[in-house]
XYZ file of C-alpha atoms in Angstrom:
769
model
C 49.171 13.798 -78.896
C 47.745 17.284 -78.779
C 46.941 18.525 -75.272
C 44.816 21.402 -76.448
C 41.110 21.653 -75.523
C 38.853 22.445 -72.608
C 38.984 20.784 -69.226
C 36.223 18.207 -68.816
C 34.416 18.680 -65.457
C 33.668 15.505 -63.550
C 29.980 14.856 -62.759
C 28.821 15.184 -59.140
C 28.181 12.045 -57.114
C 24.470 11.231 -56.657
C 24.787 11.721 -52.891
C 26.859 14.899 -53.102
C 24.949 16.851 -50.409
C 25.147 14.042 -47.854
C 28.800 13.361 -48.844
C 29.783 16.956 -48.134
C 27.916 16.880 -44.753
C 29.810 13.728 -43.849
C 33.124 15.304 -44.821
C 32.496 18.389 -42.695
C 31.525 16.308 -39.644
C 35.188 15.305 -39.402
C 36.212 18.959 -39.035
C 39.450 18.138 -40.892
C 39.530 20.740 -43.660
C 42.168 23.502 -43.320
C 43.795 21.902 -40.304
C 47.607 21.831 -39.897
C 49.667 18.842 -41.116
C 49.660 15.851 -38.785
C 52.391 13.250 -38.506
C 49.992 10.292 -38.546
C 48.783 11.202 -42.035
C 52.247 12.201 -43.305
C 53.607 8.763 -42.359
C 50.941 7.120 -44.547
C 51.766 9.213 -47.663
C 55.492 8.648 -47.135
C 54.918 4.908 -46.811
C 52.803 4.868 -49.959
C 55.518 6.689 -51.921
C 58.137 4.160 -50.826
C 55.943 1.116 -51.427
C 55.036 2.171 -54.950
C 58.290 3.973 -55.750
C 56.550 7.179 -56.813
C 57.611 10.775 -56.260
C 54.202 12.024 -55.110
C 51.580 10.683 -52.628
C 48.600 12.748 -51.408
C 45.647 12.423 -49.011
C 43.117 14.404 -51.018
C 39.724 15.447 -49.585
C 37.252 16.649 -52.225
C 35.281 19.647 -50.955
C 32.483 21.525 -52.763
C 34.814 23.680 -54.956
C 38.294 22.336 -54.274
C 40.431 19.376 -53.442
C 42.218 19.989 -50.165
C 45.282 17.948 -49.234
C 45.611 16.822 -45.655
C 49.025 15.324 -46.409
C 51.296 15.961 -49.394
C 54.427 13.923 -50.098
C 56.497 15.395 -52.936
C 53.932 18.076 -53.766
C 54.069 21.696 -52.608
C 50.471 22.908 -53.043
C 47.832 22.282 -50.301
C 44.815 22.571 -52.549
C 43.667 22.923 -56.151
C 40.321 23.662 -57.730
C 37.925 20.736 -57.950
C 37.791 20.826 -61.777
C 41.608 20.611 -61.871
C 41.951 17.429 -59.800
C 41.819 13.895 -61.092
C 40.339 12.923 -57.683
C 37.003 14.419 -58.750
C 36.695 11.390 -61.055
C 38.046 8.971 -58.464
C 35.250 9.719 -55.933
C 32.621 8.601 -58.445
C 33.190 4.925 -57.587
C 34.297 2.719 -54.718
C 37.193 1.203 -56.657
C 40.782 2.221 -57.265
C 41.047 4.545 -60.243
C 44.275 3.870 -62.264
C 45.376 6.046 -65.214
C 48.722 4.745 -66.575
C 49.198 7.765 -68.888
C 47.083 10.822 -68.231
C 47.791 12.281 -71.693
C 45.994 9.321 -73.221
C 42.848 9.858 -71.057
C 40.504 12.467 -72.507
C 38.947 13.107 -69.064
C 42.125 14.488 -67.528
C 44.515 15.233 -70.426
C 43.612 18.953 -70.507
C 43.933 19.520 -66.760
C 46.607 22.133 -65.934
C 48.497 19.730 -63.684
C 48.785 17.367 -66.639
C 49.204 19.747 -69.549
C 51.741 21.952 -67.735
C 53.726 21.891 -64.511
C 54.259 19.559 -62.819
C 53.199 17.473 -65.832
C 51.592 14.516 -64.069
C 51.526 11.408 -66.304
C 50.532 8.603 -63.902
C 47.652 8.521 -61.376
C 46.272 5.850 -59.035
C 43.718 6.786 -56.343
C 42.000 4.588 -53.722
C 38.729 6.057 -52.327
C 38.462 7.187 -48.696
C 35.131 5.604 -47.717
C 33.848 6.379 -44.213
C 31.757 4.056 -42.010
C 28.522 5.407 -43.525
C 29.690 4.646 -47.088
C 30.454 8.204 -48.182
C 33.492 8.759 -50.466
C 35.372 11.660 -48.897
C 38.340 11.756 -51.295
C 41.346 9.582 -52.168
C 44.768 8.384 -51.150
C 46.491 8.866 -54.483
C 49.974 8.159 -55.842
C 51.323 10.122 -58.846
C 54.336 10.201 -61.168
C 55.603 12.604 -63.851
C 56.154 9.739 -66.267
C 53.810 7.031 -67.524
C 53.751 3.725 -65.639
C 52.247 0.329 -66.015
C 48.830 -0.272 -64.504
C 48.770 -1.510 -60.885
C 48.450 -5.195 -60.317
C 45.576 -6.539 -58.245
C 47.882 -6.933 -55.209
C 49.109 -3.372 -55.581
C 45.531 -2.090 -55.758
C 44.691 -4.015 -52.564
C 47.728 -2.485 -50.866
C 46.682 1.020 -51.890
C 43.117 0.302 -50.714
C 44.440 -0.880 -47.324
C 46.468 2.296 -46.939
C 43.358 4.347 -47.784
C 41.435 2.452 -45.069
C 44.171 3.392 -42.592
C 43.668 7.042 -43.571
C 39.925 6.671 -42.823
C 40.755 5.017 -39.472
C 42.895 8.025 -38.600
C 40.001 10.311 -39.518
C 37.653 8.282 -37.298
C 40.130 8.300 -34.406
C 40.536 12.013 -34.778
C 36.741 12.486 -34.832
C 36.290 10.242 -31.783
C 38.998 12.136 -29.911
C 37.306 15.426 -30.774
C 33.932 14.105 -29.596
C 35.464 12.880 -26.358
C 37.064 16.258 -25.853
C 33.742 17.955 -26.558
C 31.991 15.551 -24.216
C 34.519 16.178 -21.468
C 34.290 19.930 -21.934
C 30.483 19.869 -21.995
C 30.310 17.511 -19.027
C 32.693 19.692 -17.038
C 30.760 22.815 -17.969
C 27.356 21.415 -17.051
C 28.600 19.638 -13.931
C 30.356 22.755 -12.720
C 27.238 24.788 -13.386
C 24.853 22.556 -11.441
C 27.123 21.076 -8.788
C 26.146 23.531 -6.062
C 22.472 23.818 -7.019
C 19.528 21.920 -5.542
C 15.796 21.949 -5.975
C 14.361 24.594 -8.269
C 17.762 26.229 -8.722
C 19.161 22.924 -10.015
C 16.465 22.603 -12.671
C 17.011 26.161 -13.890
C 20.793 25.774 -13.885
C 20.680 22.442 -15.725
C 18.588 23.658 -18.664
C 20.682 26.799 -19.004
C 23.971 24.892 -19.122
C 22.570 22.243 -21.472
C 21.604 24.878 -24.032
C 25.060 26.428 -23.742
C 27.048 23.169 -23.857
C 25.075 21.724 -26.785
C 24.529 24.990 -28.624
C 20.772 24.424 -28.854
C 17.863 26.844 -28.672
C 15.743 25.085 -26.054
C 16.143 22.796 -23.056
C 13.415 21.695 -20.687
C 12.589 19.486 -17.694
C 9.003 18.238 -17.355
C 7.187 16.468 -14.539
C 4.355 14.071 -15.295
C 1.201 15.238 -13.512
C 0.227 12.458 -11.104
C -3.503 13.110 -11.381
C -3.475 13.315 -15.187
C -0.919 11.145 -16.978
C -1.688 12.863 -20.293
C -0.275 16.176 -19.095
C 3.185 17.468 -18.199
C 4.108 20.418 -16.042
C 7.498 21.929 -16.855
C 9.858 22.492 -13.945
C 12.319 24.619 -15.937
C 12.505 25.853 -19.537
C 15.418 27.679 -21.160
C 14.782 29.369 -24.506
C 17.642 31.164 -26.281
C 19.699 31.201 -23.065
C 16.845 32.746 -21.043
C 14.693 31.071 -18.374
C 11.023 31.437 -19.320
C 7.785 30.767 -17.456
C 6.790 27.171 -16.819
C 3.761 25.783 -18.609
C 1.392 22.843 -18.405
C 0.856 21.079 -21.720
C -0.941 18.056 -23.089
C 1.032 15.065 -24.384
C -1.406 14.643 -27.265
C 0.372 14.872 -30.652
C 3.808 15.438 -29.085
C 7.127 13.581 -29.240
C 7.117 13.806 -25.438
C 4.303 11.254 -25.380
C 6.608 8.717 -27.051
C 9.237 9.360 -24.390
C 6.708 8.921 -21.576
C 4.856 5.915 -23.010
C 7.921 4.018 -24.286
C 10.115 4.897 -21.325
C 13.226 5.391 -23.460
C 15.199 8.085 -25.252
C 13.454 9.557 -28.301
C 15.418 11.316 -31.042
C 14.422 13.350 -34.104
C 17.606 14.807 -35.680
C 15.488 16.898 -38.058
C 11.995 17.300 -39.509
C 10.165 17.145 -36.172
C 7.327 19.435 -37.325
C 6.627 17.181 -40.305
C 6.356 14.227 -37.902
C 3.911 16.126 -35.633
C 2.021 18.541 -37.902
C -0.778 19.095 -35.361
C 1.575 20.312 -32.644
C 1.159 24.072 -32.718
C 3.722 24.637 -29.962
C 6.537 23.065 -32.019
C 5.478 25.104 -35.043
C 5.336 28.295 -33.008
C 8.847 27.681 -31.654
C 10.090 26.706 -35.166
C 11.663 23.527 -33.828
C 13.553 21.377 -36.340
C 15.224 18.765 -34.119
C 14.278 17.134 -30.815
C 15.813 14.705 -28.356
C 14.563 13.772 -24.894
C 15.014 11.020 -22.341
C 12.611 9.828 -19.606
C 13.171 10.400 -15.898
C 12.731 7.039 -14.161
C 12.223 6.827 -10.412
C 13.638 4.133 -8.141
C 10.809 1.762 -9.101
C 11.371 2.221 -12.831
C 8.254 4.335 -13.363
C 8.391 7.379 -15.638
C 7.959 10.562 -13.600
C 9.068 13.141 -16.161
C 11.473 13.872 -18.998
C 14.564 15.894 -19.852
C 15.066 17.152 -23.388
C 16.534 19.693 -25.789
C 15.248 21.178 -29.060
C 16.914 23.180 -31.813
C 15.712 25.296 -34.699
C 18.232 23.543 -36.967
C 19.299 19.903 -37.328
C 21.337 18.821 -34.329
C 25.029 18.626 -35.255
C 26.199 16.406 -32.434
C 23.390 14.013 -31.602
C 25.647 11.588 -29.735
C 26.859 14.324 -27.411
C 23.274 15.377 -26.724
C 22.258 11.764 -26.009
C 25.185 11.285 -23.627
C 24.590 14.485 -21.668
C 20.841 13.903 -21.351
C 21.369 10.299 -20.226
C 23.978 11.331 -17.645
C 22.021 14.212 -16.144
C 18.627 12.471 -16.282
C 19.695 10.455 -13.242
C 20.571 13.587 -11.271
C 17.390 15.334 -12.437
C 15.316 12.350 -11.285
C 16.983 12.445 -7.879
C 16.188 16.148 -7.563
C 12.617 15.554 -8.692
C 12.140 12.788 -6.119
C 13.692 15.038 -3.470
C 11.313 17.832 -4.501
C 8.353 15.476 -4.241
C 9.533 14.216 -0.866
C 9.829 17.802 0.401
C 6.360 18.609 -0.900
C 4.993 15.482 0.758
C 6.714 16.406 4.021
C 5.267 19.895 3.767
C 1.804 18.448 3.169
C 2.250 16.062 6.077
C 3.299 18.984 8.236
C 0.215 20.942 7.185
C -1.990 17.930 7.898
C -0.239 17.336 11.215
C -0.711 20.972 12.181
C -4.361 20.805 11.128
C -4.834 17.579 13.095
C -3.152 19.143 16.126
C -5.360 22.199 15.798
C -8.436 19.993 15.468
C -7.357 18.023 18.532
C -6.798 21.231 20.474
C -10.178 22.519 19.317
C -11.799 19.221 20.278
C -10.169 19.343 23.709
C -11.259 22.930 24.190
C -14.780 22.056 23.074
C -14.749 19.072 25.435
C -13.682 21.290 28.336
C -16.302 23.892 27.414
C -18.934 21.188 27.104
C -18.062 19.618 30.445
C -18.230 23.029 32.093
C -21.555 23.694 30.362
C -22.830 20.211 31.276
C -21.949 20.787 34.911
C -23.755 24.121 34.831
C -26.859 22.813 33.046
C -27.201 19.765 35.310
C -26.604 21.715 38.513
C -28.992 24.540 37.622
C -32.193 22.413 37.911
C -30.824 20.765 41.059
C -30.712 24.089 42.893
C -34.498 24.709 42.879
C -35.224 21.002 43.339
C -33.056 20.723 46.456
C -33.979 24.176 47.704
C -37.747 23.710 47.489
C -37.409 20.157 48.863
C -35.695 21.436 51.985
C -38.278 24.199 52.405
C -41.082 21.636 52.160
C -39.383 19.456 54.777
C -39.636 22.307 57.306
C -43.477 22.077 57.032
C -43.584 25.823 57.612
C -45.164 26.811 54.287
C -48.769 27.430 53.364
C -50.715 25.556 50.696
C -50.066 28.101 47.915
C -46.355 27.989 48.548
C -46.453 24.198 48.628
C -48.127 24.077 45.198
C -45.603 26.591 43.860
C -42.735 24.447 45.241
C -44.071 21.205 43.749
C -44.550 22.865 40.343
C -40.987 24.178 40.445
C -39.619 20.765 41.447
C -41.578 19.051 38.629
C -40.549 21.645 36.043
C -36.858 21.386 36.870
C -36.955 17.606 37.172
C -38.429 17.442 33.665
C -35.754 19.825 32.435
C -33.040 17.642 33.916
C -34.663 14.530 32.439
C -34.603 16.197 29.005
C -30.902 17.009 29.395
C -30.130 13.436 30.408
C -32.240 12.059 27.554
C -30.331 14.275 25.105
C -27.056 12.888 26.427
C -28.353 9.327 26.104
C -29.550 10.030 22.554
C -26.119 11.312 21.588
C -24.555 8.206 23.111
C -26.960 6.034 21.115
C -26.140 8.029 17.976
C -22.413 7.499 18.425
C -22.887 3.756 18.990
C -25.482 3.421 16.198
C -28.102 2.260 18.690
C -30.664 5.039 18.338
C -33.645 2.986 17.129
C -36.932 3.818 15.416
C -40.321 2.140 15.627
C -41.365 2.465 11.998
C -44.995 2.672 10.929
C -47.088 4.832 8.567
C -47.441 8.243 10.252
C -49.640 11.265 9.511
C -47.536 14.367 10.146
C -50.332 16.851 10.899
C -51.197 15.424 14.376
C -47.468 15.202 15.097
C -46.961 18.892 14.331
C -50.089 19.927 16.232
C -49.025 17.946 19.315
C -45.565 19.553 19.310
C -47.112 23.028 19.003
C -49.467 22.308 21.912
C -46.442 21.461 24.035
C -44.698 24.781 23.419
C -47.597 27.219 23.087
C -47.396 28.265 26.750
C -43.723 29.191 26.309
C -44.698 31.240 23.233
C -47.494 32.999 25.114
C -45.094 33.852 27.940
C -42.983 35.852 25.443
C -45.956 37.170 23.458
C -44.684 35.306 20.423
C -47.256 34.740 17.693
C -47.403 31.148 16.432
C -48.705 30.789 12.889
C -49.358 27.378 11.350
C -50.076 26.503 7.739
C -50.663 22.760 7.451
C -51.610 21.152 4.134
C -54.495 18.757 4.919
C -53.728 16.686 1.815
C -50.252 15.788 2.993
C -49.612 12.068 2.746
C -48.149 9.648 5.240
C -44.490 8.885 5.821
C -42.766 5.794 7.179
C -41.483 6.900 10.565
C -41.425 6.817 14.353
C -44.177 9.117 15.681
C -42.374 9.776 18.983
C -39.106 10.709 17.267
C -40.902 12.814 14.663
C -42.581 14.777 17.442
C -39.141 15.191 19.047
C -37.900 16.713 15.756
C -40.775 19.182 15.483
C -40.702 20.080 19.193
C -36.954 20.731 19.095
C -37.184 23.035 16.072
C -40.198 24.992 17.308
C -38.922 25.322 20.894
C -35.551 26.498 19.564
C -37.311 29.095 17.428
C -39.253 30.344 20.458
C -36.115 30.363 22.624
C -34.168 32.570 20.191
C -37.063 34.840 19.148
C -37.433 38.047 21.182
C -40.617 39.142 22.953
C -43.338 40.068 20.494
C -41.809 38.120 17.625
C -43.303 35.519 15.309
C -42.702 31.821 14.592
C -44.286 30.289 11.507
C -44.709 26.526 11.020
C -45.475 25.341 7.485
C -46.174 21.753 6.460
C -46.670 21.227 2.755
C -46.447 18.642 0.007
C -44.232 19.042 -3.043
C -43.570 16.949 -6.122
C -40.293 18.579 -7.127
C -37.069 19.086 -5.214
C -35.736 22.629 -5.332
C -32.109 23.572 -5.740
C -31.106 25.885 -2.935
C -27.307 26.160 -3.027
C -25.640 27.580 0.008
C -28.078 26.141 2.559
C -26.103 24.165 5.099
C -27.041 20.489 5.291
C -28.781 20.513 1.888
C -28.511 17.380 -0.273
C -30.669 16.181 -3.199
C -34.120 14.806 -2.319
C -36.645 12.604 -4.067
C -39.345 14.394 -6.025
C -42.228 13.508 -3.658
C -41.806 14.574 -0.060
C -43.305 16.323 2.938
C -41.642 19.623 3.713
C -41.708 21.147 7.193
C -40.423 24.710 7.551
C -39.957 26.550 10.863
C -39.439 30.267 10.241
C -38.646 32.691 13.064
C -37.909 36.394 13.446
C -35.248 35.712 16.062
C -31.568 36.502 16.477
C -30.528 34.688 13.291
C -27.262 32.827 12.646
C -23.965 34.316 11.521
C -22.429 33.084 8.273
C -19.383 31.864 10.195
C -21.449 29.562 12.394
C -23.839 28.199 9.743
C -21.569 25.223 8.812
C -21.535 24.057 12.460
C -25.217 24.412 13.370
C -25.866 20.657 13.355
C -22.640 19.557 15.099
C -22.643 18.124 18.606
C -21.566 20.360 21.464
C -21.447 23.451 19.222
C -23.218 26.657 20.180
C -22.892 30.105 18.651
C -22.369 31.429 22.187
C -20.689 29.062 24.643
C -19.444 31.727 27.062
C -20.451 32.032 30.691
C -22.441 35.159 29.803
C -24.684 33.463 27.241
C -28.362 34.286 27.472
C -29.715 30.853 26.459
C -29.122 27.543 28.171
C -28.801 24.026 26.806
C -26.060 21.583 25.870
C -25.964 22.284 22.132
C -27.123 18.745 21.351
C -30.675 19.293 20.155
C -30.004 20.121 16.515
C -27.410 17.358 16.186
C -29.995 14.867 17.433
C -32.619 16.347 15.104
C -30.371 15.921 12.070
C -29.604 12.315 13.002
C -33.290 11.519 13.464
C -34.221 13.173 10.173
C -31.554 11.181 8.322
C -32.718 7.955 9.967
C -36.111 8.673 8.417
C -34.491 8.975 4.990
C -34.816 12.751 4.958
C -32.663 15.848 5.154
C -32.554 19.044 7.182
C -30.915 22.332 6.367
C -30.931 25.911 7.589
C -30.430 29.316 6.113
C -30.276 32.728 7.679
C -29.639 36.181 6.179
C -27.479 36.939 9.194
C -27.560 37.920 12.840
C -30.736 39.687 13.899
C -32.597 38.589 10.738
C -34.153 35.312 11.807
C -33.607 31.787 10.543
C -35.462 29.134 8.548
C -35.080 25.424 9.291
C -36.364 23.074 6.588
C -36.991 19.349 7.001
C -37.827 17.128 4.029
C -39.116 13.604 4.533
C -39.998 11.151 1.730
C -43.683 10.326 1.480
C -45.017 6.803 1.257
C -46.195 6.446 -2.331
C -49.765 5.317 -2.895
C -49.657 2.336 -5.253
C -52.043 2.277 -8.168
C -53.734 -0.971 -8.983
C -51.822 -2.920 -11.566
C -53.576 -3.965 -14.737
C -53.032 -7.095 -16.743
C -54.942 -5.980 -19.812
C -51.881 -6.180 -21.992
C -49.939 -9.431 -22.232
C -46.209 -9.378 -21.661
C -44.554 -8.682 -25.000
C -40.809 -8.597 -25.661
C -40.894 -4.988 -26.885
C -42.117 -3.834 -23.457
C -39.616 -5.694 -21.326
C -37.052 -2.874 -21.230
C -39.619 -0.113 -20.572
C -38.641 2.132 -17.647
C -41.659 2.421 -15.380
C -42.541 6.042 -14.692
C -46.298 6.386 -15.118
C -47.389 3.611 -12.745
C -45.753 2.797 -9.454
C -44.013 -0.583 -9.454
C -45.306 -3.679 -7.737
C -42.731 -5.873 -6.019
C -45.052 -8.761 -5.176
C -43.280 -12.090 -5.524
C -39.788 -10.644 -5.174
C -37.444 -11.663 -2.387
C -35.018 -8.849 -1.534
C -31.782 -9.123 0.458
C -30.968 -5.854 2.321
C -27.440 -5.411 3.747
C -26.697 -2.476 6.079
C -24.827 -2.277 9.369
C -27.230 0.415 10.672
C -30.219 -1.317 12.259
C -32.574 1.631 11.766
C -31.758 1.839 8.073
C -32.399 -1.889 7.706
C -35.729 -1.547 9.467
C -36.716 1.484 7.387
C -35.883 -0.224 4.099
C -37.617 -3.431 5.136
C -40.851 -1.675 6.137
C -40.840 0.512 3.027
C -40.183 -2.354 0.605
C -42.601 -4.723 2.297
C -45.275 -2.069 1.781
C -44.738 -2.633 -1.945
C -45.383 -6.363 -1.586
C -41.780 -7.590 -1.461
C -40.440 -10.193 0.962
C -37.324 -8.781 2.683
C -34.389 -10.480 4.387
C -32.266 -7.868 6.194
C -28.734 -8.603 7.459
C -26.059 -6.457 9.109
C -22.814 -7.562 7.422
C -21.220 -8.828 4.238
C -20.572 -12.250 5.752
C -24.221 -12.580 6.785
C -25.244 -11.536 3.269
C -23.179 -14.327 1.727
C -24.823 -16.858 4.046
C -28.291 -15.510 3.221
C -27.518 -15.620 -0.484
C -26.831 -19.330 -0.198
C -29.795 -20.099 2.049
C -32.733 -18.017 0.743
C -31.730 -17.370 -2.903
C -33.010 -13.752 -3.110
C -33.988 -12.059 -6.381
C -32.252 -8.704 -5.776
C -29.390 -7.515 -3.529
C -29.512 -4.040 -1.924
C -26.260 -3.261 -0.098
C -24.702 -0.397 1.795
C -21.067 0.412 0.878
C -19.494 1.710 4.092
C -19.638 -1.176 6.564
C -17.159 -2.464 9.190
C -14.828 -5.420 8.505
C -15.989 -5.976 4.909
C -17.545 -3.164 2.877
C -20.010 -3.350 0.011
C -17.193 -3.331 -2.556
C -15.716 -6.510 -1.059
C -19.159 -8.113 -0.917
C -19.955 -7.543 -4.607
C -16.488 -8.757 -5.649
C -17.077 -12.039 -3.793
C -20.570 -12.432 -5.226
C -19.477 -11.761 -8.816
C -16.757 -14.407 -8.395
C -19.428 -17.016 -7.625
C -21.033 -19.213 -10.345
C -24.434 -18.098 -11.705
C -26.215 -20.995 -10.022
C -24.733 -19.847 -6.692
C -26.054 -16.297 -7.046
C -23.091 -14.792 -8.878
C -25.345 -12.930 -11.321
C -27.920 -11.605 -8.841
C -29.106 -8.057 -9.765
C -27.513 -5.658 -7.269
C -28.159 -2.074 -6.171
C -25.739 -0.043 -4.040
C -27.478 2.228 -1.504
C -24.818 4.511 -0.076
C -23.937 7.939 1.257
C -20.953 7.994 -1.122
C -22.688 10.144 -3.719
C -19.917 11.620 -5.883
C -19.835 10.833 -9.589
C -16.550 8.976 -9.182
C -18.133 6.890 -6.383
C -20.950 5.947 -8.768
C -18.489 5.023 -11.529
C -16.397 2.907 -9.153
C -19.470 1.173 -7.739
C -20.822 0.227 -11.162
C -17.406 -0.936 -12.344
C -17.246 -3.516 -9.545
C -20.509 -5.239 -10.427
C -23.446 -3.253 -9.051
C -26.037 -2.464 -11.736
C -27.378 0.662 -10.013
C -26.046 3.276 -7.579
C -28.580 5.093 -5.371
C -27.394 7.843 -3.020
C -28.830 8.257 0.449
C -31.293 9.600 1.516
C -33.481 7.090 -0.301
C -36.961 7.771 -1.669
C -38.873 4.486 -1.138
C -40.964 5.021 -4.291
C -37.896 5.591 -6.457
C -36.118 2.674 -4.840
C -39.059 0.365 -5.545
C -39.169 1.608 -9.134
C -35.426 1.034 -9.520
C -35.767 -2.515 -8.189
C -38.643 -3.305 -10.542
C -36.867 -1.902 -13.564
C -33.648 -3.721 -12.683
C -35.516 -7.020 -12.455
C -37.220 -6.366 -15.775
C -33.865 -5.544 -17.372
C -32.297 -8.701 -15.980
C -35.067 -11.032 -17.173
C -34.957 -9.347 -20.591
C -31.333 -10.389 -21.127
C -30.871 -12.670 -24.151
C -29.963 -15.624 -21.939
C -32.857 -15.121 -19.505
C -34.974 -18.217 -19.192
C -38.709 -18.404 -19.943
C -39.228 -19.336 -16.314
C -37.565 -16.094 -15.168
C -39.947 -14.071 -17.340
C -42.931 -15.949 -15.995
C -41.838 -15.553 -12.354
C -41.680 -11.762 -12.649
C -44.584 -11.110 -15.011
C -46.450 -9.415 -12.173
C -44.006 -6.511 -12.221
C -45.698 -5.154 -15.322
């Protein structure tokens, strides 16, 4: 048979790229001979009685021989090896006479030296199914085809070759793991805290040969954000960042609480992540940091700009050091918490020391202020007892005794008022009150003191001002305190202006101490002086008990520093607010009091019948009527209960007022009210507990009663929390009676307009429209 002709090249396997990657993972090519493989080829030669046995690994352009028995060359070109045909299938390839096989007859090793005539090759198939090469036996003379048993034997020997490759790979991985573990452990062993985080990411990038390593801490206040504790990029520590978990693989780690791995193509998986694209990341692997309770507190991960070569090593290192990183993170948090506790403890100690100092100063001041009136009282009394004074002197003495006795009575009354304030026992006698006579009476009381200092009193009183619900005696106390203070701190020849006016719109005046939002219909009292003014440092403390801008023994003005604190409390009991502003020392001050007016109800009309389309209308044009409604008011402050009861009864409602959550539950069962109005901050059981208990009750027991929270907790998150627990409305104190009545009416209308509201409910409340 002629051996002339061209060599026929074997076709490439369909998975050639993946097959070559698998081959190179074993890192076996061009390594020295190893006895374990040589024993297999020698055994094969003996078993099959052939002169040549080879472990042949088919690379991209060559066949490289890991073990050669009876053959001197270590490699030949891929087109010159019969193994290039053998790797095309998973079965043993047997060629009894190569010169009779057109595929291989023209190969140099067949056509010339060594003149191979017989070939049998069993494929080397790894655990992933890739054909890496063959264990082949060869002879220089033709032979019979292998029997089925012989083919099985050759296949078994080929499997042993693959086992050796796997053992070798596993040993190499273990060695790499040990080396990497030693390197990272050695690098971080002496580090703690921030230094540990930096050291860990640096050594991870080095040990794994990756471009990036990072440690992130989940932000406690925002679980959709992570704050990095350490980031290493290209072997350099870079600045920490805060980033959102949206459209990131980190979110999977955090949400699933387990290791997340992307060996390649990470950008394709998260196309909207601009940070990954900017860093040109190709592969990603990260593991969660779990605290002692099993909660995710952060993550530890690495990224690479190429596919990760040793994913198992990366997984092992991250898993091992995640535990240590978590311990350091918990230690960091504990240190931060201790530091915060220390700051709070120091602040509390400072506050206690300040309170003690203020108490000592106040007691000294109290002793001085109480003793000062006693001196003229006792002195003049003793002079009068001598009966050696004329009539003019006697009158002068009695006037002095009366004046100082009144002064001491005022001081004692201030102390008693503060005591009542602290115990919540400062009570009001509520009735409709016209403010103009109140202001005029207070001015009459102090005009002599103003004349004594040549201070000009100017009054501008709006005669159309409406009435408020209040205690006339306490209101006069408010006005008298403010005006007398203005006179006290205004120098000779100065001016004090008193303005009383009506306004329909609250004004925003940021920066004024004590200012909070007000209803849009109120009486505004302003006391403006040209006195010594108030420093910016003292403005926040103007309305605090026992606080004075000058509490030294050389102060020029007496008093206990209680007046303004009492004024604020009285104003707030009336549902109003007080605030002060001053340009600074020597530039005067302006005190502003705002009190809600009693709304004048317009006569309701019944010209239009109740129609379904008007049930949900919010009442704004006409003031609501509450006739026929039974309201349950819950507040631990007696004065607030009284104020709300008087105000709501003026709108025609029947009011049951109780002081606690437990009393409210009893009243709910006994009187079956239509609407609940409850404070939030109450002793024993607060308003939150009350509404939870009510909403757990059956509808027939009052479980669906419309409910309004009336509270000083006025933040947006307070409102959200209140509504989430079962209140339908949240109204912040101070309360405008007109707005409160409107809110009640609208809430009732909304409740009876529900799809399951009965016809009787609509009929009962038809008067509200």
